[in-house]
Amino acid sequence: MAFDIEMIKAVYAKYPERIAAARKTVGKPLTLAEKILYAHLWEGNATETYARGKSYVDFAPDRVAMQDATAQMALLQFMQAGKKKVAVPSTVHCDHLILAQKGAKQDLRDSLTASGEVFNFLESVSNKYGIGFWKPGAGIIHQVVIENYAFPGGMMIGTDSHTVNAGGLGMVAIGVGGADAVDVMAGMAWELKFPKLIGVKLTGKMNGWTSAKDVILKVAGILTVKGGTGCIVEYFGEGAKSLSATGKGTICNMGAEIGATTSTFGYDDSMARYLKSTGREDVALLADGIKEHLTGDDEVYSNPESYFDQVIEIDLSTLEPHINGPFTPDRATPVSQIRAEAEKNDWPTKVEWGLIGSCTNSSYEDLARASSIAQQAIDKKLKTKADFGINPGSEQVRFTADRDGLLRIFENLDATIFTNACGPCIGQWARTGADKQEKNTIVHSFNRNFSKRADGNPNTHAFVTSPEMVAAIAISGDLGFNPLTDTLLNEDGVEVKLDPPVGDELPEKGFAVEDNGYQEPALDGSGVEVIVNVDSKRLQLLEPFEPWNGHNITGAKLLIKAFGKCTTDHISMAGPWLRFRGHLDNISDNCLIGAVNAFNEQTNSVKSQLTGEYGPVPATARGYKAAGVPTIVVGDHNYGEGSSREHAAMEPRHLGVKAVLVKSFARIHETNLKKQGMLGLTFANEADYDKVKEDDTINFLDLDQFAPEKPLAIEFVHSDGSKDVILANHSYNDAQIGWFKAGSALNLIKTEQKKNA
């Protein structure tokens, strides 16, 4: 039986009535995304039509998922909410704090030693508050979720941007910051601006070397890293039905890389097969009973231009394998053109590593298809010319793949099998020689390839492609290798060609596992004590942020004017910094150290107006804070793209930053800033970015009149005495202005809890 089956039954029981009410209210056929959103309204049945991209709407998600790196801060905040138990089914998954270096067994042992304090904290908090706990080694959060918790038509939020992976089973699953998760776990409504809708019609059927990964690599090239911002991407068409559930998950997973709120597919036979194969026949039976409500209406898919804000069409029959990168996941290159692009841009073509795994591509099907290429290499007397690493997605996938001989094939090709965890994908890769910062190339099946992300080396050119292409390129050792046309010289001096990959969508013998790593929480956690050592370097209880004093912010200084791409990896790096994710003060020492200063084009070097000297961003911020001088951060387009990590909002807040003023925001980061009581503002005129000088003094002129849809006037006083007054737009509604006034959304939750106690 599936987890939380009674909850799923309750959700499905409400569907017919709520969809009927939504259709009556909206007055037209509905997309799948609209059905799920309207079925999960906080107050129940729809009574009004919400404006896409404008209306803020309260929703009631069905469940919450958290990974260990973000769960620390989320649960530290939840501990302040005054609740005895979570209000909705919630889980914690230990997958980020596990190194990849020597191999699965040794790496897991080393990680348990290094991060045992954090794992024990998460286990005890989970036990106390009724949260399911997935132990280190159990698997990557999103693979575990799709195997155990995702269900068609459900709504889930998770403290990781790739929560969207669950769209592969027809959910609206959305990545959020920890404060949003606290709202839902505390039994409160969750607010989201009603998304716009992008429809992607898939025709034809994939063949040869093309995989589901190539669909999203193609879409990323079309929409770019910000083209999906504020939108749900809904895939449909006969091509969509031909994809496996985990293939759909791969596509939804990387929707985070186009800034999409989430992505999803309608319920179909492939989802039913996957549910049954993973022991959830009961969910499949329930879904079959309301299947007309778990996909878009026929009229929508017949005439998509009338129902979506944007429509893209892709013919899977002609889709070519892609390789995206380097340094950004939307630089899309068909494999037939990659050699020419590499030569034109001076990318290193010698491939040092090929890596398969991450939450994007670590399913049984992924391993099966990639292992078929590895077996060909063995049979055709080829050896890998690049190092080769594999991260299975879960213990269930690993155990089953091992039983079926897939892992042995990789090992026979000298691949290293890492722990069932994120590993290199989020910088938990102890790569030998990365400290030399040599220019080099790696290929992987992950989702992101920002500078320094995998190994900390800014000169590592990381390229994203499918697992089967990773295997082929690792064997060839050549970025420009095109397995569709090129041959390789084997150890006998004979030219051989790799055949297209093959692999079962689902294991023929079914999934198997001895210990999936799940730990049920105590029925009554009131007696569980959660201990945080005051001297801990890893964990720190939170102190509430100060509320706004009601006055204009004046005399502020510029902390940094960030130039170009500034992702959450630039604002709060992962890798070795993950060890401080539960200690706000310690992790704040990485605040904005990866951002490029527009005035000297260097990282982690900003001018202090207190001393006139250049120094690290965190130290400079601490100097201003100690002197009682407020600061602001200025940024470029799509500021805060990437991970959902709310540390990128909490660290500047902790260090005294009052406002972040940019050309445009990534959705999750803007929300995180609001939740932490920060001002997230955008230039009304983007050209005003150029008016901001390094030694400005900054005064807010009308913050005391802060109101929805009313721009704020900000005065920049330059060192020569001249001034520029610019207008800054914002998207705050009345409730969000309340968060700002209270100092944070959590402060408001605590106030309400005391009133109701």
mmCIF file of N, CA, C and O in Angstrom, residues 202-264:
data_model
loop_
_atom_site.group_PDB
_atom_site.id
_atom_site.type_symbol
_atom_site.label_atom_id
_atom_site.label_comp_id
_atom_site.label_asym_id
_atom_site.label_seq_id
_atom_site.Cartn_x
_atom_site.Cartn_y
_atom_site.Cartn_z
ATOM 1 N N LEU A 202 4.153 17.621 -27.867
ATOM 2 C CA LEU A 202 5.136 16.662 -28.347
ATOM 3 C C LEU A 202 4.472 15.733 -29.355
ATOM 4 O O LEU A 202 3.466 15.082 -29.051
ATOM 5 N N THR A 203 5.028 15.697 -30.546
ATOM 6 C CA THR A 203 4.524 14.804 -31.590
ATOM 7 C C THR A 203 5.585 13.757 -31.896
ATOM 8 O O THR A 203 6.740 13.877 -31.485
ATOM 9 N N GLY A 204 5.218 12.744 -32.657
ATOM 10 C CA GLY A 204 6.181 11.719 -33.048
ATOM 11 C C GLY A 204 6.623 10.852 -31.882
ATOM 12 O O GLY A 204 6.010 10.842 -30.816
ATOM 13 N N LYS A 205 7.715 10.154 -32.089
ATOM 14 C CA LYS A 205 8.227 9.243 -31.074
ATOM 15 C C LYS A 205 9.738 9.193 -31.171
ATOM 16 O O LYS A 205 10.304 9.183 -32.260
ATOM 17 N N MET A 206 10.394 9.161 -30.022
ATOM 18 C CA MET A 206 11.855 9.153 -30.000
ATOM 19 C C MET A 206 12.406 7.863 -30.592
ATOM 20 O O MET A 206 11.764 6.816 -30.542
ATOM 21 N N ASN A 207 13.612 7.982 -31.130
ATOM 22 C CA ASN A 207 14.274 6.793 -31.657
ATOM 23 C C ASN A 207 15.782 6.951 -31.517
ATOM 24 O O ASN A 207 16.292 8.049 -31.301
ATOM 25 N N GLY A 208 16.474 5.845 -31.645
ATOM 26 C CA GLY A 208 17.935 5.873 -31.643
ATOM 27 C C GLY A 208 18.523 6.416 -30.362
ATOM 28 O O GLY A 208 18.189 5.977 -29.268
ATOM 29 N N TRP A 209 19.398 7.406 -30.497
ATOM 30 C CA TRP A 209 20.126 7.960 -29.351
ATOM 31 C C TRP A 209 19.331 9.037 -28.612
ATOM 32 O O TRP A 209 19.772 9.507 -27.550
ATOM 33 N N THR A 210 18.204 9.438 -29.121
ATOM 34 C CA THR A 210 17.443 10.503 -28.479
ATOM 35 C C THR A 210 16.734 9.982 -27.236
ATOM 36 O O THR A 210 16.222 8.862 -27.217
ATOM 37 N N SER A 211 16.705 10.820 -26.192
ATOM 38 C CA SER A 211 16.060 10.430 -24.942
ATOM 39 C C SER A 211 15.219 11.583 -24.424
ATOM 40 O O SER A 211 15.238 12.696 -24.968
ATOM 41 N N ALA A 212 14.500 11.335 -23.349
ATOM 42 C CA ALA A 212 13.676 12.386 -22.745
ATOM 43 C C ALA A 212 14.520 13.590 -22.351
ATOM 44 O O ALA A 212 14.052 14.732 -22.398
ATOM 45 N N LYS A 213 15.758 13.349 -21.968
ATOM 46 C CA LYS A 213 16.642 14.454 -21.591
ATOM 47 C C LYS A 213 16.761 15.469 -22.724
ATOM 48 O O LYS A 213 16.829 16.690 -22.479
ATOM 49 N N ASP A 214 16.761 14.999 -23.948
ATOM 50 C CA ASP A 214 16.940 15.900 -25.083
ATOM 51 C C ASP A 214 15.745 16.818 -25.287
ATOM 52 O O ASP A 214 15.882 17.901 -25.861
ATOM 53 N N VAL A 215 14.580 16.393 -24.809
ATOM 54 C CA VAL A 215 13.400 17.255 -24.906
ATOM 55 C C VAL A 215 13.624 18.522 -24.092
ATOM 56 O O VAL A 215 13.446 19.641 -24.580
ATOM 57 N N ILE A 216 14.035 18.358 -22.839
ATOM 58 C CA ILE A 216 14.200 19.534 -21.978
ATOM 59 C C ILE A 216 15.459 20.319 -22.343
ATOM 60 O O ILE A 216 15.499 21.545 -22.208
ATOM 61 N N LEU A 217 16.485 19.658 -22.866
ATOM 62 C CA LEU A 217 17.654 20.398 -23.332
ATOM 63 C C LEU A 217 17.268 21.289 -24.513
ATOM 64 O O LEU A 217 17.745 22.425 -24.636
ATOM 65 N N LYS A 218 16.391 20.779 -25.365
ATOM 66 C CA LYS A 218 15.894 21.563 -26.493
ATOM 67 C C LYS A 218 15.025 22.721 -25.995
ATOM 68 O O LYS A 218 15.166 23.872 -26.443
ATOM 69 N N VAL A 219 14.122 22.432 -25.067
ATOM 70 C CA VAL A 219 13.239 23.465 -24.531
ATOM 71 C C VAL A 219 14.052 24.558 -23.830
ATOM 72 O O VAL A 219 13.747 25.753 -23.957
ATOM 73 N N ALA A 220 15.095 24.152 -23.103
ATOM 74 C CA ALA A 220 15.941 25.142 -22.430
ATOM 75 C C ALA A 220 16.596 26.072 -23.440
ATOM 76 O O ALA A 220 16.735 27.281 -23.203
ATOM 77 N N GLY A 221 16.988 25.518 -24.571
ATOM 78 C CA GLY A 221 17.566 26.350 -25.617
ATOM 79 C C GLY A 221 16.568 27.336 -26.197
ATOM 80 O O GLY A 221 16.923 28.457 -26.568
ATOM 81 N N ILE A 222 15.307 26.925 -26.242
ATOM 82 C CA ILE A 222 14.259 27.797 -26.782
ATOM 83 C C ILE A 222 13.871 28.888 -25.789
ATOM 84 O O ILE A 222 13.780 30.071 -26.140
ATOM 85 N N LEU A 223 13.636 28.511 -24.546
ATOM 86 C CA LEU A 223 13.084 29.447 -23.569
ATOM 87 C C LEU A 223 14.147 30.203 -22.776
ATOM 88 O O LEU A 223 13.827 31.238 -22.181
ATOM 89 N N THR A 224 15.372 29.699 -22.708
ATOM 90 C CA THR A 224 16.482 30.254 -21.910
ATOM 91 C C THR A 224 16.201 30.068 -20.423
ATOM 92 O O THR A 224 15.119 29.618 -20.026
ATOM 93 N N VAL A 225 17.161 30.469 -19.591
ATOM 94 C CA VAL A 225 17.063 30.227 -18.149
ATOM 95 C C VAL A 225 15.993 31.064 -17.462
ATOM 96 O O VAL A 225 15.674 30.820 -16.296
ATOM 97 N N LYS A 226 15.432 32.036 -18.145
ATOM 98 C CA LYS A 226 14.381 32.832 -17.512
ATOM 99 C C LYS A 226 13.066 32.819 -18.278
ATOM 100 O O LYS A 226 12.086 33.430 -17.850
ATOM 101 N N GLY A 227 13.012 32.070 -19.382
ATOM 102 C CA GLY A 227 11.815 32.082 -20.223
ATOM 103 C C GLY A 227 10.596 31.435 -19.600
ATOM 104 O O GLY A 227 9.472 31.676 -20.036
ATOM 105 N N GLY A 228 10.803 30.607 -18.583
ATOM 106 C CA GLY A 228 9.664 29.966 -17.933
ATOM 107 C C GLY A 228 9.267 30.610 -16.623
ATOM 108 O O GLY A 228 8.367 30.107 -15.928
ATOM 109 N N THR A 229 9.906 31.718 -16.261
ATOM 110 C CA THR A 229 9.647 32.356 -14.970
ATOM 111 C C THR A 229 8.172 32.734 -14.834
ATOM 112 O O THR A 229 7.587 33.360 -15.717
ATOM 113 N N GLY A 230 7.596 32.326 -13.710
ATOM 114 C CA GLY A 230 6.197 32.629 -13.446
ATOM 115 C C GLY A 230 5.223 31.761 -14.206
ATOM 116 O O GLY A 230 4.023 32.057 -14.232
ATOM 117 N N CYS A 231 5.709 30.676 -14.810
ATOM 118 C CA CYS A 231 4.858 29.828 -15.658
ATOM 119 C C CYS A 231 4.880 28.374 -15.212
ATOM 120 O O CYS A 231 5.877 27.887 -14.663
ATOM 121 N N ILE A 232 3.786 27.685 -15.479
ATOM 122 C CA ILE A 232 3.768 26.223 -15.434
ATOM 123 C C ILE A 232 3.854 25.733 -16.873
ATOM 124 O O ILE A 232 3.143 26.227 -17.749
ATOM 125 N N VAL A 233 4.737 24.778 -17.098
ATOM 126 C CA VAL A 233 4.882 24.189 -18.425
ATOM 127 C C VAL A 233 4.124 22.863 -18.439
ATOM 128 O O VAL A 233 4.391 21.984 -17.618
ATOM 129 N N GLU A 234 3.175 22.752 -19.349
ATOM 130 C CA GLU A 234 2.354 21.548 -19.439
ATOM 131 C C GLU A 234 2.644 20.849 -20.762
ATOM 132 O O GLU A 234 2.473 21.427 -21.834
ATOM 133 N N TYR A 235 3.097 19.603 -20.670
ATOM 134 C CA TYR A 235 3.426 18.811 -21.858
ATOM 135 C C TYR A 235 2.238 17.937 -22.232
ATOM 136 O O TYR A 235 1.566 17.365 -21.364
ATOM 137 N N PHE A 236 1.991 17.825 -23.533
ATOM 138 C CA PHE A 236 0.848 17.036 -23.991
ATOM 139 C C PHE A 236 1.123 16.528 -25.408
ATOM 140 O O PHE A 236 2.151 16.840 -26.013
ATOM 141 N N GLY A 237 0.207 15.735 -25.932
ATOM 142 C CA GLY A 237 0.349 15.187 -27.274
ATOM 143 C C GLY A 237 0.725 13.718 -27.254
ATOM 144 O O GLY A 237 1.101 13.156 -26.217
ATOM 145 N N GLU A 238 0.650 13.084 -28.415
ATOM 146 C CA GLU A 238 0.975 11.663 -28.512
ATOM 147 C C GLU A 238 2.421 11.396 -28.127
ATOM 148 O O GLU A 238 2.747 10.346 -27.582
ATOM 149 N N GLY A 239 3.288 12.331 -28.428
ATOM 150 C CA GLY A 239 4.689 12.169 -28.040
ATOM 151 C C GLY A 239 4.850 12.114 -26.540
ATOM 152 O O GLY A 239 5.689 11.363 -26.021
ATOM 153 N N ALA A 240 4.070 12.898 -25.820
ATOM 154 C CA ALA A 240 4.143 12.891 -24.355
ATOM 155 C C ALA A 240 3.716 11.537 -23.805
ATOM 156 O O ALA A 240 4.325 11.008 -22.858
ATOM 157 N N LYS A 241 2.680 10.957 -24.404
ATOM 158 C CA LYS A 241 2.196 9.660 -23.933
ATOM 159 C C LYS A 241 3.198 8.540 -24.194
ATOM 160 O O LYS A 241 3.169 7.509 -23.522
ATOM 161 N N SER A 242 4.089 8.738 -25.161
ATOM 162 C CA SER A 242 5.062 7.692 -25.495
ATOM 163 C C SER A 242 6.236 7.644 -24.529
ATOM 164 O O SER A 242 7.024 6.701 -24.555
ATOM 165 N N LEU A 243 6.354 8.658 -23.665
ATOM 166 C CA LEU A 243 7.482 8.723 -22.739
ATOM 167 C C LEU A 243 7.195 7.937 -21.469
ATOM 168 O O LEU A 243 6.062 7.855 -21.000
ATOM 169 N N SER A 244 8.247 7.407 -20.861
ATOM 170 C CA SER A 244 8.100 6.725 -19.574
ATOM 171 C C SER A 244 7.841 7.753 -18.481
ATOM 172 O O SER A 244 8.086 8.957 -18.653
ATOM 173 N N ALA A 245 7.365 7.300 -17.328
ATOM 174 C CA ALA A 245 7.112 8.211 -16.206
ATOM 175 C C ALA A 245 8.407 8.853 -15.725
ATOM 176 O O ALA A 245 8.442 10.053 -15.434
ATOM 177 N N THR A 246 9.492 8.065 -15.645
ATOM 178 C CA THR A 246 10.750 8.659 -15.188
ATOM 179 C C THR A 246 11.352 9.573 -16.254
ATOM 180 O O THR A 246 12.036 10.540 -15.932
ATOM 181 N N GLY A 247 11.073 9.273 -17.526
ATOM 182 C CA GLY A 247 11.479 10.190 -18.585
ATOM 183 C C GLY A 247 10.748 11.515 -18.461
ATOM 184 O O GLY A 247 11.336 12.596 -18.634
ATOM 185 N N LYS A 248 9.451 11.444 -18.169
ATOM 186 C CA LYS A 248 8.686 12.659 -17.909
ATOM 187 C C LYS A 248 9.280 13.409 -16.715
ATOM 188 O O LYS A 248 9.356 14.646 -16.706
ATOM 189 N N GLY A 249 9.689 12.651 -15.687
ATOM 190 C CA GLY A 249 10.291 13.278 -14.514
ATOM 191 C C GLY A 249 11.556 14.035 -14.857
ATOM 192 O O GLY A 249 11.811 15.131 -14.345
ATOM 193 N N THR A 250 12.369 13.464 -15.737
ATOM 194 C CA THR A 250 13.593 14.135 -16.176
ATOM 195 C C THR A 250 13.271 15.482 -16.814
ATOM 196 O O THR A 250 13.914 16.501 -16.533
ATOM 197 N N ILE A 251 12.260 15.491 -17.672
ATOM 198 C CA ILE A 251 11.864 16.727 -18.353
ATOM 199 C C ILE A 251 11.368 17.757 -17.346
ATOM 200 O O ILE A 251 11.758 18.931 -17.383
ATOM 201 N N CYS A 252 10.514 17.319 -16.427
ATOM 202 C CA CYS A 252 9.999 18.245 -15.415
ATOM 203 C C CYS A 252 11.109 18.741 -14.506
ATOM 204 O O CYS A 252 11.141 19.914 -14.123
ATOM 205 N N ASN A 253 12.018 17.847 -14.154
ATOM 206 C CA ASN A 253 13.118 18.194 -13.255
ATOM 207 C C ASN A 253 13.888 19.401 -13.762
ATOM 208 O O ASN A 253 14.123 20.372 -13.041
ATOM 209 N N MET A 254 14.290 19.354 -15.031
ATOM 210 C CA MET A 254 15.091 20.443 -15.575
ATOM 211 C C MET A 254 14.257 21.650 -15.976
ATOM 212 O O MET A 254 14.804 22.657 -16.426
ATOM 213 N N GLY A 255 12.944 21.592 -15.751
ATOM 214 C CA GLY A 255 12.139 22.794 -15.906
ATOM 215 C C GLY A 255 12.591 23.889 -14.964
ATOM 216 O O GLY A 255 12.382 25.077 -15.223
ATOM 217 N N ALA A 256 13.235 23.478 -13.853
ATOM 218 C CA ALA A 256 13.795 24.475 -12.935
ATOM 219 C C ALA A 256 14.843 25.326 -13.630
ATOM 220 O O ALA A 256 15.067 26.488 -13.264
ATOM 221 N N GLU A 257 15.490 24.757 -14.652
ATOM 222 C CA GLU A 257 16.560 25.482 -15.352
ATOM 223 C C GLU A 257 16.040 26.506 -16.343
ATOM 224 O O GLU A 257 16.824 27.273 -16.904
ATOM 225 N N ILE A 258 14.751 26.524 -16.583
ATOM 226 C CA ILE A 258 14.176 27.592 -17.411
ATOM 227 C C ILE A 258 13.368 28.545 -16.531
ATOM 228 O O ILE A 258 12.654 29.406 -17.033
ATOM 229 N N GLY A 259 13.491 28.387 -15.220
ATOM 230 C CA GLY A 259 12.805 29.265 -14.288
ATOM 231 C C GLY A 259 11.347 28.950 -14.069
ATOM 232 O O GLY A 259 10.638 29.703 -13.397
ATOM 233 N N ALA A 260 10.858 27.831 -14.618
ATOM 234 C CA ALA A 260 9.438 27.511 -14.528
ATOM 235 C C ALA A 260 9.014 27.262 -13.087
ATOM 236 O O ALA A 260 9.761 26.677 -12.289
ATOM 237 N N THR A 261 7.805 27.680 -12.765
ATOM 238 C CA THR A 261 7.240 27.392 -11.449
ATOM 239 C C THR A 261 7.185 25.883 -11.245
ATOM 240 O O THR A 261 7.554 25.370 -10.199
ATOM 241 N N THR A 262 6.729 25.178 -12.248
ATOM 242 C CA THR A 262 6.807 23.721 -12.289
ATOM 243 C C THR A 262 6.440 23.274 -13.699
ATOM 244 O O THR A 262 6.078 24.080 -14.552
ATOM 245 N N SER A 263 6.536 21.977 -13.938
ATOM 246 C CA SER A 263 6.135 21.370 -15.209
ATOM 247 C C SER A 263 5.349 20.107 -14.891
ATOM 248 O O SER A 263 5.528 19.502 -13.830
ATOM 249 N N THR A 264 4.487 19.705 -15.803
ATOM 250 C CA THR A 264 3.681 18.524 -15.520
ATOM 251 C C THR A 264 3.172 17.878 -16.798
ATOM 252 O O THR A 264 3.214 18.471 -17.884
#
